[in-house]
PDB file of C-alpha atoms in Angstrom:
ATOM      1  CA  MET A  20      -0.001   0.003   0.000  1.00 39.00           C
ATOM      2  CA  GLU A  21       1.149   3.449  -0.802  1.00 42.00           C
ATOM      3  CA  GLU A  22       1.409   5.921   1.988  1.00 43.00           C
ATOM      4  CA  LYS A  23      -0.765   8.930   1.255  1.00 47.00           C
ATOM      5  CA  LYS A  24       1.071  12.213   1.434  1.00 54.00           C
ATOM      6  CA  ARG A  25      -0.664  14.727   3.628  1.00 61.00           C
ATOM      7  CA  VAL A  26      -0.620  18.328   2.502  1.00 59.00           C
ATOM      8  CA  SER A  27      -0.639  20.700   5.450  1.00 70.00           C
ATOM      9  CA  PHE A  28      -1.409  24.368   5.511  1.00 66.00           C
ATOM     10  CA  SER A  29       2.211  25.259   6.260  1.00 70.00           C
ATOM     11  CA  SER A  30       3.452  23.229   3.298  1.00 68.00           C
ATOM     12  CA  ILE A  31       0.996  25.052   1.032  1.00 69.00           C
ATOM     13  CA  LEU A  32       2.111  28.480   2.235  1.00 67.00           C
ATOM     14  CA  GLY A  33       5.769  27.489   2.166  1.00 69.00           C
ATOM     15  CA  GLY A  34       5.597  25.990  -1.311  1.00 69.00           C
ATOM     16  CA  GLN A  35       6.922  22.560  -0.269  1.00 70.00           C
ATOM     17  CA  PHE A  36       3.868  20.895  -1.794  1.00 68.00           C
ATOM     18  CA  LEU A  37       5.185  21.953  -5.228  1.00 70.00           C
ATOM     19  CA  LEU A  38       8.357  19.971  -4.635  1.00 69.00           C
ATOM     20  CA  ASN A  39       6.344  16.999  -3.372  1.00 67.00           C
ATOM     21  CA  LEU A  40       4.335  17.065  -6.591  1.00 66.00           C
ATOM     22  CA  GLY A  41       7.536  17.082  -8.596  1.00 66.00           C
ATOM     23  CA  ALA A  42       6.764  20.413 -10.186  1.00 60.00           C
ATOM     24  CA  THR A  43      10.026  22.105 -11.003  1.00 64.00           C
ATOM     25  CA  ARG A  44       8.712  24.285 -13.777  1.00 70.00           C
ATOM     26  CA  HIS A  45       9.083  28.015 -13.294  1.00 70.00           C
ATOM     27  CA  TRP A  46       5.669  28.933 -14.649  1.00 72.00           C
ATOM     28  CA  LEU A  47       3.991  26.769 -11.987  1.00 75.00           C
ATOM     29  CA  PHE A  48       5.943  28.565  -9.267  1.00 75.00           C
ATOM     30  CA  ALA A  49       4.985  31.928 -10.804  1.00 78.00           C
ATOM     31  CA  LEU A  50       1.335  30.868 -10.797  1.00 81.00           C
ATOM     32  CA  TYR A  51       1.683  29.825  -7.163  1.00 79.00           C
ATOM     33  CA  LEU A  52       3.139  33.258  -6.266  1.00 83.00           C
ATOM     34  CA  PHE A  53       0.334  34.965  -8.178  1.00 89.00           C
ATOM     35  CA  VAL A  54      -2.292  33.049  -6.181  1.00 87.00           C
ATOM     36  CA  LEU A  55      -0.563  33.947  -2.914  1.00 86.00           C
ATOM     37  CA  ILE A  56      -0.456  37.634  -3.852  1.00 92.00           C
ATOM     38  CA  ILE A  57      -4.156  37.632  -4.792  1.00 95.00           C
ATOM     39  CA  LEU A  58      -4.978  35.910  -1.490  1.00 91.00           C
ATOM     40  CA  TYR A  59      -2.910  38.475   0.432  1.00 93.00           C
ATOM     41  CA  ILE A  60      -4.625  41.417  -1.276  1.00 97.00           C
ATOM     42  CA  THR A  61      -8.062  39.895  -0.724  1.00 96.00           C
ATOM     43  CA  LEU A  62      -7.447  39.352   2.978  1.00 96.00           C
ATOM     44  CA  ASN A  63      -6.100  42.881   3.432  1.00 97.00           C
ATOM     45  CA  LEU A  64      -9.131  44.378   1.688  1.00 97.00           C
ATOM     46  CA  LYS A  65     -11.434  42.325   3.906  1.00 97.00           C
ATOM     47  CA  VAL A  66      -9.625  43.567   7.026  1.00 97.00           C
ATOM     48  CA  ALA A  67      -9.815  47.180   5.796  1.00 97.00           C
ATOM     49  CA  ASN A  68     -13.547  46.873   5.051  1.00 97.00           C
ATOM     50  CA  THR A  69     -14.145  45.384   8.492  1.00 97.00           C
ATOM     51  CA  ASP A  70     -12.231  48.258  10.087  1.00 97.00           C
ATOM     52  CA  ILE A  71     -14.314  50.807   8.149  1.00 98.00           C
ATOM     53  CA  GLN A  72     -17.528  49.079   9.255  1.00 98.00           C
ATOM     54  CA  ILE A  73     -16.377  49.115  12.892  1.00 98.00           C
ATOM     55  CA  ARG A  74     -15.739  52.873  12.692  1.00 98.00           C
ATOM     56  CA  ARG A  75     -19.179  53.451  11.155  1.00 97.00           C
ATOM     57  CA  ASN A  76     -20.810  51.394  13.907  1.00 97.00           C
ATOM     58  CA  GLN A  77     -18.957  53.333  16.614  1.00 97.00           C
ATOM     59  CA  THR A  78     -20.122  56.626  15.109  1.00 97.00           C
ATOM     60  CA  GLU A  79     -23.687  55.333  14.941  1.00 98.00           C
ATOM     61  CA  LEU A  80     -23.493  54.228  18.581  1.00 97.00           C
ATOM     62  CA  LYS A  81     -22.323  57.706  19.628  1.00 97.00           C
ATOM     63  CA  ASN A  82     -25.225  59.289  17.743  1.00 97.00           C
ATOM     64  CA  LEU A  83     -27.736  56.880  19.248  1.00 97.00           C
ATOM     65  CA  LYS A  84     -26.379  57.485  22.746  1.00 97.00           C
ATOM     66  CA  ALA A  85     -26.721  61.251  22.303  1.00 96.00           C
ATOM     67  CA  ASP A  86     -30.250  60.778  20.992  1.00 96.00           C
ATOM     68  CA  TYR A  87     -31.140  58.572  23.953  1.00 96.00           C
ATOM     69  CA  THR A  88     -29.736  61.114  26.415  1.00 96.00           C
ATOM     70  CA  SER A  89     -31.721  63.991  24.901  1.00 95.00           C
ATOM     71  CA  LYS A  90     -34.954  61.992  24.825  1.00 95.00           C
ATOM     72  CA  SER A  91     -34.437  60.830  28.396  1.00 94.00           C
ATOM     73  CA  ALA A  92     -33.896  64.417  29.603  1.00 93.00           C
ATOM     74  CA  LYS A  93     -36.993  65.595  27.715  1.00 91.00           C
ATOM     75  CA  LEU A  94     -39.085  62.810  29.241  1.00 89.00           C
ATOM     76  CA  GLN A  95     -37.840  63.625  32.756  1.00 90.00           C
ATOM     77  CA  TYR A  96     -38.775  67.270  32.221  1.00 86.00           C
ATOM     78  CA  GLN A  97     -42.240  66.366  30.937  1.00 84.00           C
ATOM     79  CA  SER A  98     -42.934  64.079  33.893  1.00 84.00           C
ATOM     80  CA  ARG A  99     -42.559  66.900  36.441  1.00 85.00           C
ATOM     81  CA  GLN A 100     -45.809  67.734  38.211  1.00 81.00           C
ATOM     82  CA  GLY A 101     -45.863  71.398  37.192  1.00 82.00           C
ATOM     83  CA  GLU A 102     -45.261  70.492  33.551  1.00 85.00           C
ATOM     84  CA  ILE A 103     -48.048  67.906  33.631  1.00 83.00           C
ATOM     85  CA  GLU A 104     -50.465  70.467  35.089  1.00 82.00           C
ATOM     86  CA  ARG A 105     -49.516  73.016  32.431  1.00 85.00           C
ATOM     87  CA  ARG A 106     -50.045  70.526  29.607  1.00 86.00           C
ATOM     88  CA  LEU A 107     -53.402  69.491  31.041  1.00 84.00           C
ATOM     89  CA  GLU A 108     -54.512  73.147  31.160  1.00 83.00           C
ATOM     90  CA  THR A 109     -53.437  73.804  27.569  1.00 86.00           C
ATOM     91  CA  THR A 110     -55.346  70.769  26.310  1.00 87.00           C
ATOM     92  CA  GLY A 111     -58.489  71.807  28.201  1.00 86.00           C
ATOM     93  CA  SER A 112     -58.596  68.762  30.412  1.00 84.00           C
ATOM     94  CA  LYS A 113     -60.925  68.788  33.425  1.00 82.00           C
ATOM     95  CA  VAL A 114     -58.599  66.716  35.569  1.00 80.00           C
ATOM     96  CA  GLU A 115     -57.846  68.554  38.790  1.00 78.00           C
ATOM     97  CA  ARG A 116     -55.415  68.136  41.627  1.00 76.00           C
ATOM     98  CA  PRO A 117     -56.980  66.190  44.547  1.00 78.00           C
ATOM     99  CA  GLN A 118     -58.147  68.326  47.485  1.00 83.00           C
ATOM    100  CA  HIS A 119     -57.032  65.833  50.115  1.00 84.00           C
ATOM    101  CA  PRO A 120     -53.778  63.945  49.763  1.00 81.00           C
ATOM    102  CA  ALA A 121     -53.800  60.173  49.847  1.00 84.00           C
ATOM    103  CA  THR A 122     -53.603  58.571  53.276  1.00 86.00           C
ATOM    104  CA  LEU A 123     -51.912  55.379  54.279  1.00 86.00           C
ATOM    105  CA  VAL A 124     -54.340  52.659  55.340  1.00 87.00           C
ATOM    106  CA  LYS A 125     -52.983  50.213  57.910  1.00 87.00           C
ATOM    107  CA  LEU A 126     -54.529  46.780  58.071  1.00 88.00           C
ATOM    108  CA  PRO A 127     -54.748  45.010  61.434  1.00 79.00           C
TER     109      PRO A 127
END
């Protein structure tokens, strides 16, 4: 039985698999270098695009955080008792402030 030759990742990147195949032609080595260069460029472009997307997401997060902060402050202002009374008056609501405050009921 023939022993199967295993091709590892390091032998592919190092070019040893070409020698194992018996390829001593220069054009095959040039083709191998061309493929490696294309792979290198592709990976670098992918990394650059990922970096650009990360920056865009960080900017979007900053904008959303600022928007959240402003809406939260506006909501806190609108929930004040005086502001609620003023808005009820402007809308013509007949809701009035209670004459007697609520009392605590204790059960035996």
